[in-house]
Short mmCIF file of C-alpha atoms in Angstrom, two decimals:
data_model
loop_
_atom_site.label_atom_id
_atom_site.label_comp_id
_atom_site.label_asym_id
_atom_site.label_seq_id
_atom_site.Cartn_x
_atom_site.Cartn_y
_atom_site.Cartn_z
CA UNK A 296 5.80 13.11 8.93
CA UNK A 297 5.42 16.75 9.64
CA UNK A 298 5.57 19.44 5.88
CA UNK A 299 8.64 21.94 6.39
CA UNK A 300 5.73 24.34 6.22
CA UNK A 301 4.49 22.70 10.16
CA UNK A 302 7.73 22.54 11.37
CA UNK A 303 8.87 26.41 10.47
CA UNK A 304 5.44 27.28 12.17
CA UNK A 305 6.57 25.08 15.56
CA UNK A 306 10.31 26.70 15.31
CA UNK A 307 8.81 30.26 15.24
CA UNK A 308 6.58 29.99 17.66
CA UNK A 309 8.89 27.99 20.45
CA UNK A 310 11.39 31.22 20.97
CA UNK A 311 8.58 33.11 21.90
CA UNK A 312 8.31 32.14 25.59
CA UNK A 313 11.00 34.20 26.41
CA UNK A 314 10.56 37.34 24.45
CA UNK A 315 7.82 39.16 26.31
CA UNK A 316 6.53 41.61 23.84
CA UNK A 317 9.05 41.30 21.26
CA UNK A 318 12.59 42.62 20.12
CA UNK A 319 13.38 45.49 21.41
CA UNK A 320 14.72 48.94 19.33
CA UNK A 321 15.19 52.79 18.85
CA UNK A 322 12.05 53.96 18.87
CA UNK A 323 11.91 56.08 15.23
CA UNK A 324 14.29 53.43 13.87
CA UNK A 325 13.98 51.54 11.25
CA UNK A 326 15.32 47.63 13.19
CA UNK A 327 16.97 45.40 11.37
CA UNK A 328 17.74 42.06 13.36
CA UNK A 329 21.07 40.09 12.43
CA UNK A 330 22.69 36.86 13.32
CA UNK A 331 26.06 38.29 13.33
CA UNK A 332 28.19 39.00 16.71
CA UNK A 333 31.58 39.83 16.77
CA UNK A 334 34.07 41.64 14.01
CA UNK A 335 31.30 40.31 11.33
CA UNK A 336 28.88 42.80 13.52
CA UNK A 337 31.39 45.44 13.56
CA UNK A 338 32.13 45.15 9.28
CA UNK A 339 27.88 45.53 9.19
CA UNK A 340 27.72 48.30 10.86
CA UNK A 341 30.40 49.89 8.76
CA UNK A 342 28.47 49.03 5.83
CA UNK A 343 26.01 51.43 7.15
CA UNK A 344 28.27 53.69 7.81
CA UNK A 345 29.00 54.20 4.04
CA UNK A 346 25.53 54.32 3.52
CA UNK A 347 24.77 57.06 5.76
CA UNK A 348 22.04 54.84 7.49
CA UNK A 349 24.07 54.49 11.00
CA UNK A 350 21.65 57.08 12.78
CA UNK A 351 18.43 55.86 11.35
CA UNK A 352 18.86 52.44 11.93
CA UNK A 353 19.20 50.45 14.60
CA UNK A 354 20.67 47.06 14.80
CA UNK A 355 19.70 43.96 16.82
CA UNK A 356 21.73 41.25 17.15
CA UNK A 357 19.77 37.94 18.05
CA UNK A 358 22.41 35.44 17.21
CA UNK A 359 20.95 32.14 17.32
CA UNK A 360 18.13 33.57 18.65
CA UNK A 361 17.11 35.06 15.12
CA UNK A 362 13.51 33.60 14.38
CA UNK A 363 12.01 35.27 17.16
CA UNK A 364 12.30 38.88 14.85
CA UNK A 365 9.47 37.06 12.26
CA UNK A 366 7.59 35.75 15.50
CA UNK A 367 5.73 39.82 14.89
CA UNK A 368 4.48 41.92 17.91
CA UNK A 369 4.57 45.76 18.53
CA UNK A 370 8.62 46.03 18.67
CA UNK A 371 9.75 43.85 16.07
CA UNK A 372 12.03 44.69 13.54
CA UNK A 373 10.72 46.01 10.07
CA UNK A 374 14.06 44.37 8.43
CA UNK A 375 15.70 40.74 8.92
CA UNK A 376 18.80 39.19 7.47
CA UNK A 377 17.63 35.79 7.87
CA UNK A 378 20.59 33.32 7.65
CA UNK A 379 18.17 30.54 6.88
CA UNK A 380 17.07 31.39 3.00
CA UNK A 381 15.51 27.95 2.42
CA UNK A 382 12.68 29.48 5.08
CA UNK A 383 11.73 32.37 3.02
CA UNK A 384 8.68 30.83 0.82
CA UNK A 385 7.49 29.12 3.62
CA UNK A 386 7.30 32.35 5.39
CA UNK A 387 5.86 33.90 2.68
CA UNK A 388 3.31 31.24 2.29
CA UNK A 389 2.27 32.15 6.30
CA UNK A 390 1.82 35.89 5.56
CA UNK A 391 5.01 36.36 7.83
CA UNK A 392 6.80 38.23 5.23
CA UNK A 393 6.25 41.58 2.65
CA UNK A 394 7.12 40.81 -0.62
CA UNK A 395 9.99 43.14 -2.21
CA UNK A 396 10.36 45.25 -5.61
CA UNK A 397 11.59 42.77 -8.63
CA UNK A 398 13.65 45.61 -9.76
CA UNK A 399 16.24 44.74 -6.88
CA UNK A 400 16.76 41.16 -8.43
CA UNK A 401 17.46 43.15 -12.17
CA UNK A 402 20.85 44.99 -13.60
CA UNK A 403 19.94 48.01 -15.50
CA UNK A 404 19.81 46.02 -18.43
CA UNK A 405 17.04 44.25 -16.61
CA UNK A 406 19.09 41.01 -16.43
CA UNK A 407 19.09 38.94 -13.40
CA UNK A 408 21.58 39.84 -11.07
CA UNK A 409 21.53 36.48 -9.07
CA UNK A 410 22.24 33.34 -9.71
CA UNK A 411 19.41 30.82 -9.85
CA UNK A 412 20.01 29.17 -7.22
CA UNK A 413 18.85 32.18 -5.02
CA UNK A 414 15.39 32.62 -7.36
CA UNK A 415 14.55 29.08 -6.40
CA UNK A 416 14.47 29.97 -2.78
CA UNK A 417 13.61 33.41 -2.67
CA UNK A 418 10.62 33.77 -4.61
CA UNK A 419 6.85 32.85 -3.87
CA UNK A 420 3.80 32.53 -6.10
CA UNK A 421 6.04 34.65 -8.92
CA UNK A 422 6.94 37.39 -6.55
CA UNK A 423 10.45 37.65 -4.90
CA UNK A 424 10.23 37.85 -0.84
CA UNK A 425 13.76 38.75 0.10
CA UNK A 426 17.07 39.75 -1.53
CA UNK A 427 20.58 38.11 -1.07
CA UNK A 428 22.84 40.21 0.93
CA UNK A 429 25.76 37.65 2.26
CA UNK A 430 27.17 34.53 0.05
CA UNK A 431 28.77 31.63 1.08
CA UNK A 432 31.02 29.48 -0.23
CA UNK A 433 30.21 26.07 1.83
CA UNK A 434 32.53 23.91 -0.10
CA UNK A 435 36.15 25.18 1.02
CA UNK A 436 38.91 23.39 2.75
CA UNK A 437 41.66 25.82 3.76
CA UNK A 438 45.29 24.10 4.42
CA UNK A 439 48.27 25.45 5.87
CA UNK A 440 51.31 25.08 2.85
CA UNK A 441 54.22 24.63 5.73
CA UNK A 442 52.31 22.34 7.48
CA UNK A 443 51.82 19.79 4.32
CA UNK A 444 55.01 20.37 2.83
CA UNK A 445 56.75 19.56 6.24
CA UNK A 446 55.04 16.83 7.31
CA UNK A 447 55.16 14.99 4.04
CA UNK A 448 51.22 14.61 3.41
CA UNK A 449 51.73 16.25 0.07
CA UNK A 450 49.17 18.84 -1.72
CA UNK A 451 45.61 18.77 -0.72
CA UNK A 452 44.51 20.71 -3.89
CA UNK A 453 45.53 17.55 -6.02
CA UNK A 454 43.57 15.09 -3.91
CA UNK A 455 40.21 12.99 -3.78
CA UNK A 456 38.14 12.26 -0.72
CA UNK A 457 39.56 8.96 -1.75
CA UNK A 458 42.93 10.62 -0.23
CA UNK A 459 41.85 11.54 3.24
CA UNK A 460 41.86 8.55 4.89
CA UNK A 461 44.92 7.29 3.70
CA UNK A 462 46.75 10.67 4.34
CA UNK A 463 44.67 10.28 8.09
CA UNK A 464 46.91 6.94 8.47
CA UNK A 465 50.28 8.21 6.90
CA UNK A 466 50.12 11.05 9.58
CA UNK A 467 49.84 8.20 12.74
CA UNK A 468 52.34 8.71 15.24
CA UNK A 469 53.48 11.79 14.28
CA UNK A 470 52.31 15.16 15.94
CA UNK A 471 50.47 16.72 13.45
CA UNK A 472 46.52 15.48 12.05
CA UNK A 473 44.89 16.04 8.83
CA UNK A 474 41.70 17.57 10.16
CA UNK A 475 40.51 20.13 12.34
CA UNK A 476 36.93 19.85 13.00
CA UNK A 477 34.49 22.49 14.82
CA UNK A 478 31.56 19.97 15.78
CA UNK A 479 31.20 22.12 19.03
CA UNK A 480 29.53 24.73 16.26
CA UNK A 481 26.74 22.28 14.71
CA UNK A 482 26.70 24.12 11.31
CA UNK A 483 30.46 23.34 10.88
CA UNK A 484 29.52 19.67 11.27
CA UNK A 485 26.38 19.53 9.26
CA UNK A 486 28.71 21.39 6.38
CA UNK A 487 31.17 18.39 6.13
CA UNK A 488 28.10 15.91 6.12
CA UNK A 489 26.34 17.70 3.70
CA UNK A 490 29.73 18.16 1.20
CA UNK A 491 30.17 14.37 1.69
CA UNK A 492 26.39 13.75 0.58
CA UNK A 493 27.04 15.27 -2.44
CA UNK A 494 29.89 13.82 -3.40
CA UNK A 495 28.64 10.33 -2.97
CA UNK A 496 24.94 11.25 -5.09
CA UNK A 497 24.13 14.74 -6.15
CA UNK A 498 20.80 13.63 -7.12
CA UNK A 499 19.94 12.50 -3.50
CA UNK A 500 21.58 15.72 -2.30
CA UNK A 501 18.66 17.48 -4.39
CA UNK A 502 15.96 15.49 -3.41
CA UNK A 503 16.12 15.33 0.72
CA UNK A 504 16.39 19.69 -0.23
CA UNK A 505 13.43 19.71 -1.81
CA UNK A 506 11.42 17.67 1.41
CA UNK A 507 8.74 16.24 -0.33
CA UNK A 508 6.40 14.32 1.89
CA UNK A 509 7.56 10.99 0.32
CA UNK A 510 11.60 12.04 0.91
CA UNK A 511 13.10 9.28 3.23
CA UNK A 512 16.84 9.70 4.67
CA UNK A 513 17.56 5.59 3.74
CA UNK A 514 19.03 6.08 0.72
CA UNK A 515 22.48 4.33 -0.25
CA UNK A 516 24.29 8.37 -0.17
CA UNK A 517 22.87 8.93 3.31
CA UNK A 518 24.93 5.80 4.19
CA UNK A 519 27.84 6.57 2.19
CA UNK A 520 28.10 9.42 3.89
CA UNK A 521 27.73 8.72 6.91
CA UNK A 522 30.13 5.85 6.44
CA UNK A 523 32.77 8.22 4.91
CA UNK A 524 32.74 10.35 8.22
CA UNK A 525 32.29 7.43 10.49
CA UNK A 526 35.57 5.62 9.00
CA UNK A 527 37.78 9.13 10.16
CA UNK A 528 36.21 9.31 13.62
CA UNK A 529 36.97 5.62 14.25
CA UNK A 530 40.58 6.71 13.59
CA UNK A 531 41.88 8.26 16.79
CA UNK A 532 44.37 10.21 14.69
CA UNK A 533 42.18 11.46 12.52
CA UNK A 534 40.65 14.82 13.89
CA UNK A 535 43.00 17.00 16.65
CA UNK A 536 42.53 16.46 20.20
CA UNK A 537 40.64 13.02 18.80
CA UNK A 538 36.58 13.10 18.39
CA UNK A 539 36.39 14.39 22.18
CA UNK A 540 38.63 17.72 21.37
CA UNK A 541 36.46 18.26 18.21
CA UNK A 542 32.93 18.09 20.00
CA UNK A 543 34.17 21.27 22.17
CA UNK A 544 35.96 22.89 19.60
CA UNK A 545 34.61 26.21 18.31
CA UNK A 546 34.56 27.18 14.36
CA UNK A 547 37.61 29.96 15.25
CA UNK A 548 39.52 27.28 17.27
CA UNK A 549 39.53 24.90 14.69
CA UNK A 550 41.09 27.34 12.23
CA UNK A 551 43.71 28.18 14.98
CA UNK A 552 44.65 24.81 15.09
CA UNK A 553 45.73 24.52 11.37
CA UNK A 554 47.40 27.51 11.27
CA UNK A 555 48.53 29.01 14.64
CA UNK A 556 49.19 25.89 16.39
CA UNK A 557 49.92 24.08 13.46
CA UNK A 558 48.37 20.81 15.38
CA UNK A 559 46.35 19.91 11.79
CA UNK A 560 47.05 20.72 8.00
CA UNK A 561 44.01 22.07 7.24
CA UNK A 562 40.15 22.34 8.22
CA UNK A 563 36.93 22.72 6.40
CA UNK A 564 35.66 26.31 6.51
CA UNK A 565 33.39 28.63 4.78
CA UNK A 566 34.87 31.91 3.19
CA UNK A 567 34.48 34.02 6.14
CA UNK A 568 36.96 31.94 8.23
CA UNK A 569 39.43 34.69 6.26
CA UNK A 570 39.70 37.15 9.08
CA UNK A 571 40.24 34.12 11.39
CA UNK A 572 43.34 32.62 9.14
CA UNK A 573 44.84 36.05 8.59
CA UNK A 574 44.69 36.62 12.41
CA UNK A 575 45.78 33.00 12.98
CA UNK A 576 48.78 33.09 10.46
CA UNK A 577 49.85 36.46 12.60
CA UNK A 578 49.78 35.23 15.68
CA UNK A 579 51.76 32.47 14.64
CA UNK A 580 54.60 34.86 13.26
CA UNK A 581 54.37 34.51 9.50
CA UNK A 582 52.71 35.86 6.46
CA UNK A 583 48.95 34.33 5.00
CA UNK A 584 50.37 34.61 1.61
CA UNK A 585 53.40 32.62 2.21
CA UNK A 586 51.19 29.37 3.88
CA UNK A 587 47.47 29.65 3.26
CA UNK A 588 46.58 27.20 0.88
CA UNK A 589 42.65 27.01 -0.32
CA UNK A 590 41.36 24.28 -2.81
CA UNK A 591 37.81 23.03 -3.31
CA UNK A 592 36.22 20.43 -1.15
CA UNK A 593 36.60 17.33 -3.60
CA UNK A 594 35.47 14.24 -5.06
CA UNK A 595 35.66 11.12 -4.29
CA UNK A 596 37.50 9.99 -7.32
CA UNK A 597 39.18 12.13 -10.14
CA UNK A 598 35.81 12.05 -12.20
CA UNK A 599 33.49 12.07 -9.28
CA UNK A 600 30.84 15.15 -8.67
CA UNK A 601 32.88 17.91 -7.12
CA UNK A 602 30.50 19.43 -4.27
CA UNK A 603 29.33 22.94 -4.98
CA UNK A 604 27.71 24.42 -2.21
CA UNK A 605 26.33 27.74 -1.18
CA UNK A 606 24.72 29.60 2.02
CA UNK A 607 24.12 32.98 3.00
CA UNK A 608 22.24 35.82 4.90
CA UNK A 609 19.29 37.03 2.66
CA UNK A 610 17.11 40.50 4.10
CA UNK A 611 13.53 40.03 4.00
CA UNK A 612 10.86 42.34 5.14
CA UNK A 613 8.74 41.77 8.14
CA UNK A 614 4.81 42.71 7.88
CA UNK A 615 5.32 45.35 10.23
CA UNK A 616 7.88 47.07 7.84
CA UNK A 617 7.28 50.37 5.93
CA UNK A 618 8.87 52.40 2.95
CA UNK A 619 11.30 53.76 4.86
CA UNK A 620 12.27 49.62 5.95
CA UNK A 621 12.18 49.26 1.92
CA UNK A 622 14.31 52.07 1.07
CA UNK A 623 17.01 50.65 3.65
CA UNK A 624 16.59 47.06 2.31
CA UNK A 625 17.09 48.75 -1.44
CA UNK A 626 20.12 50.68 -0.46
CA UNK A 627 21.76 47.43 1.27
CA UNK A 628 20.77 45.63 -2.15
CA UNK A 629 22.97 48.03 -4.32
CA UNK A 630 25.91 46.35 -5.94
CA UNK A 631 28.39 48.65 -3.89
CA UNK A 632 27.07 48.42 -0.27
CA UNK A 633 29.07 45.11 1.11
CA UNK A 634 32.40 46.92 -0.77
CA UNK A 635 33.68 48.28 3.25
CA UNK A 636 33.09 44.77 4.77
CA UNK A 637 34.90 43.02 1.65
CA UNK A 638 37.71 45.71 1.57
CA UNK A 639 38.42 46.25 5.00
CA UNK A 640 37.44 43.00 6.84
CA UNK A 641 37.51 40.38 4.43
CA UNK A 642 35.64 36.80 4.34
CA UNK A 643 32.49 38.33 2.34
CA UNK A 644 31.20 36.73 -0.62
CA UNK A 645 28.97 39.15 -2.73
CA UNK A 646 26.03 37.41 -4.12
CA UNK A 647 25.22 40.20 -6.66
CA UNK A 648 26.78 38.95 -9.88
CA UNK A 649 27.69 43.19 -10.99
CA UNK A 650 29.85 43.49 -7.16
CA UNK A 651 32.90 44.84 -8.58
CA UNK A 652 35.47 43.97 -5.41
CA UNK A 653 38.67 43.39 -5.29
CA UNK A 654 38.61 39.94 -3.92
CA UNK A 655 41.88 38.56 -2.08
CA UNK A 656 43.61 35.53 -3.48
CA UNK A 657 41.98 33.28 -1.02
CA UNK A 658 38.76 34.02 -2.09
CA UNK A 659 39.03 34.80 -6.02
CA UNK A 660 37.86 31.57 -7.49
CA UNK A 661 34.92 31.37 -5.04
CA UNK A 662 33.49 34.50 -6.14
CA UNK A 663 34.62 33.80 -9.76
CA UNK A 664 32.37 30.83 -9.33
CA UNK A 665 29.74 32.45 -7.55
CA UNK A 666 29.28 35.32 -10.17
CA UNK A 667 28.53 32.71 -12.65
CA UNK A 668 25.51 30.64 -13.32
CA UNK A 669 25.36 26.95 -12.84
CA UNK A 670 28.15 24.92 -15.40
CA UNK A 671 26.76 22.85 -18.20
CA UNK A 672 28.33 19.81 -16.54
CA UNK A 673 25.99 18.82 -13.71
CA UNK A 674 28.29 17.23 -11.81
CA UNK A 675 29.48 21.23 -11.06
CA UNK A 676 26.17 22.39 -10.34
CA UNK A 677 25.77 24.49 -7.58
CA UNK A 678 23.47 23.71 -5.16
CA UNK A 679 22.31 25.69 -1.81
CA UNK A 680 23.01 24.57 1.79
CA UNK A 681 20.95 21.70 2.16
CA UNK A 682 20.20 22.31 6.27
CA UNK A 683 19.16 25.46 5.52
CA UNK A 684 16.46 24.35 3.11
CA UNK A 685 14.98 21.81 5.48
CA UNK A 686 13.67 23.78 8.18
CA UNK A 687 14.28 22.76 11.69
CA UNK A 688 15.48 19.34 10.75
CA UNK A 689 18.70 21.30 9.98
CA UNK A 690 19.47 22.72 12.90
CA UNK A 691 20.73 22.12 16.64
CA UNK A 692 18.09 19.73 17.45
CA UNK A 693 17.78 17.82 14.24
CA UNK A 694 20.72 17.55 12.09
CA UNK A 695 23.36 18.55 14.47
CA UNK A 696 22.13 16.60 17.35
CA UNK A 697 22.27 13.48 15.36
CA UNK A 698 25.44 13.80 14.00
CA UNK A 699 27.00 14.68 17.32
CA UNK A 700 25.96 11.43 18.28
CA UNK A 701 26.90 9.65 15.14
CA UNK A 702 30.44 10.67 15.97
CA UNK A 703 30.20 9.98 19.88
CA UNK A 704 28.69 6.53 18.73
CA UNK A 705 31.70 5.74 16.28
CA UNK A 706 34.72 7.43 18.47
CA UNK A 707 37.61 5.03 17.97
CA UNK A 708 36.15 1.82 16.99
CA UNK A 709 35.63 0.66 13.51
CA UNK A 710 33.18 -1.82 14.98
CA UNK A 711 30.54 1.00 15.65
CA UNK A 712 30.34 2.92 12.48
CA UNK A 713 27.57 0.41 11.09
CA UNK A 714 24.97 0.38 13.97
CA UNK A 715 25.98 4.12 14.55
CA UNK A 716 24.54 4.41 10.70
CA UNK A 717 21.88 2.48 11.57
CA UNK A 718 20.96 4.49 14.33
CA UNK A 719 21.60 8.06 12.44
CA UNK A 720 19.22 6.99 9.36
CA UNK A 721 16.43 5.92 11.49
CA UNK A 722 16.91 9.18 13.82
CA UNK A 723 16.31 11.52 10.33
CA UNK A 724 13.65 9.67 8.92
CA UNK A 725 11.96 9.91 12.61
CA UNK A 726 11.18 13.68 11.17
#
């Protein structure tokens, strides 16, 4: 089996046959190279907008694209907000990355200002190597009020995982299905696996994240899991449009299914599917406080480990990056810069516990939550996005890939979802 540290080193070299002598910028600039397209692009830029840095920085948009920026040459960018945090000590470890000032991490009572979770990831041989920009609350399932009352499914905040299926086969024949799932956008599906992982074994959860060379994928969670999902896509009612529908369907689709054409009661979705909803609930002719409902992915009994589970976009420092690269990374780190993108455009978590936003209702608890350090009770720990800790087993060709073709595997037939686990196990533990 390959180390995470091998397989980051194969993932940023492959992008480079395309990029000819590197990414592209202002000349004079300082380049900072995103992930985001879109409105999210739009709400950056007016972050640096408020900052005054709009005219001496320029911004790159790679999308998917975004490990070519740490791939170096003459024209990369000094600046990266890498959406793949888990990466950032292995970078380090390759001499890839600059380390940054500790004093970003502190408050001015030199107190951390970041949850733990972040330290684990972001720091290298005692020295931090990037600082969190953009949270993410992984564990969310947004519902659409009308929908459940009307259809009779009840209130998803008040059930377990142990709920889902059966609500999957109350809603049979009717026009309306429980889920709405985005598998065309692989991270969407990878989310729900991961949220099911931990709620079957949080302990497992922990150790495939951590990747040590002895970590196998046949473990009885990995199963459970997989079982979990495979018992909904045998269910032709389960998902809308059926498994089929759900392999096209992009993240934004999926939340205009719930709650513009009301053809599902609700979808699992990361905070910033916020502007989407509002939008969504518009379009549709009624008000987001009226019908959006948002609970916490659950259990999968009343006493069961609750899954807990962050992301994000963390800035890091490229080798090529100066002090004018660090005094742009510093002013992005202050507690005030993401208050124009939370404010204005919504669906922003702040990681930086001393962010003092007025959150909407939708997104309250998961910045309450956020803001505070892992509960005493570990079945509330939270934990970080587990396919962004595992390199490039966690992405389109690994983790996605495979359970694209769990699902295609399982698609209507109970019969299938055991060799289709089979089949998924052995496909992980091939890495």
């Amino acid at each position: 089996m390959l180390t995470r540290r091998a397989l980051v080193q194969m993932a940023l070299v492959a992008p480079l046959a395309g990029c000819g002598a590197g990414v592209l910028g202002t000349p004079g600039t300082v380049r900072i190279a995103v992930s985001w397209s879109g409105s999210e692009l739009v709400a950056f830029r007016t972050v640096l907008d408020a900052l005054r840095l709009s005219h001496s920085v320029d911004v790159i948009p790679l999308g998917d694209e975004i490990e070519t920026a740490l791939t170096g040459g003459r024209s990369a960018p000094e600046l990266v907000m890498l959406p793949q945090a888990g990466w950032v000590r292995d970078l380090a470890e390759l001499g890839r990355l600059r380390d940054v000032p500790e004093s970003l991490w502190l408050d001015e009572a030199n107190q951390p200002s970041y949850s733990p979770v972040w330290a684990d990831l972001l720091y290298y041989d005692g020295r931090p190597y990037g600082v969190p920009f953009k949270a993410s609350d992984k564990s969310m399932v947004w519902f659409d009020r009308q929908s459940a009352a009307e259809s009779g499914v009840g209130t998803p905040a008040l059930w377990t995982l142990d709920h889902w299926l059966d609500r999957i086969e109350f809603l049979a024949g009717k026009d309306q299905r429980l889920l709405a799932l985005a598998a065309a956008d692989g991270w969407a599906l990878t989310d729900l696996f991961e949220n099911l992982l931990y709620a079957q074994n949080p302990d497992t959860y922990a150790a495939l994240a951590e990747r040590g060379e002895a970590v196998t994928w046949e473990k009885d969670a990995v199963r459970g899991a997989l079982t979990l999902l495979g018992s909904w896509a045998a269910n032709s009612e389960a998902f809308a449009g059926g498994v089929g529908t759900s392999l096209t369907m992009q993240f934004s689709d999926a939340v205009r299914e719930v709650f513009e054409r009301k053809r599902a009661v609700m979808v699992v979705a990361p905070d910033f599917a916020e502007p989407v909803v509002r939008k969504a609930v518009a379009d549709s002719g009624r008000k987001p406080a009226d019908v959006v409902g948002v609970t916490a992915f659950p259990g999968i009994g009343r006493d069961g480990p609750r899954p807990r589970i962050v992301g994000g976009d963390v800035l890091v420092l490229t080798r090529s990056a100066d002090d004018r690269a660090g005094r742009v990374l510093a002013a992005l780190a202050a507690p005030s810069a993401p208050l124009p993108w939370i404010n204005r455009f919504h669906g922003f978590l702040a990681p930086n516990a001393h962010t003092d936003a007025a959150y909407s209702p939708f997104l309250r608890p998961s910045a309450q939550r956020l803001r505070e350090t892992a509960a005493s009770d570990p079945r509330d720990e939270t934990v970080f996005d587990l396919s962004d800790r595992i390199g490039p087993l966690g992405g389109r060709n690994g983790l996605w890939r495979i359970l694209t073709e769990f699902l295609i595997a399982v698609d209507g037939e109970p019969s299938r979802i055991g060799p289709a686990v089979d089949d998924a196990v052995a496909a992980l533990d091939r890495w």
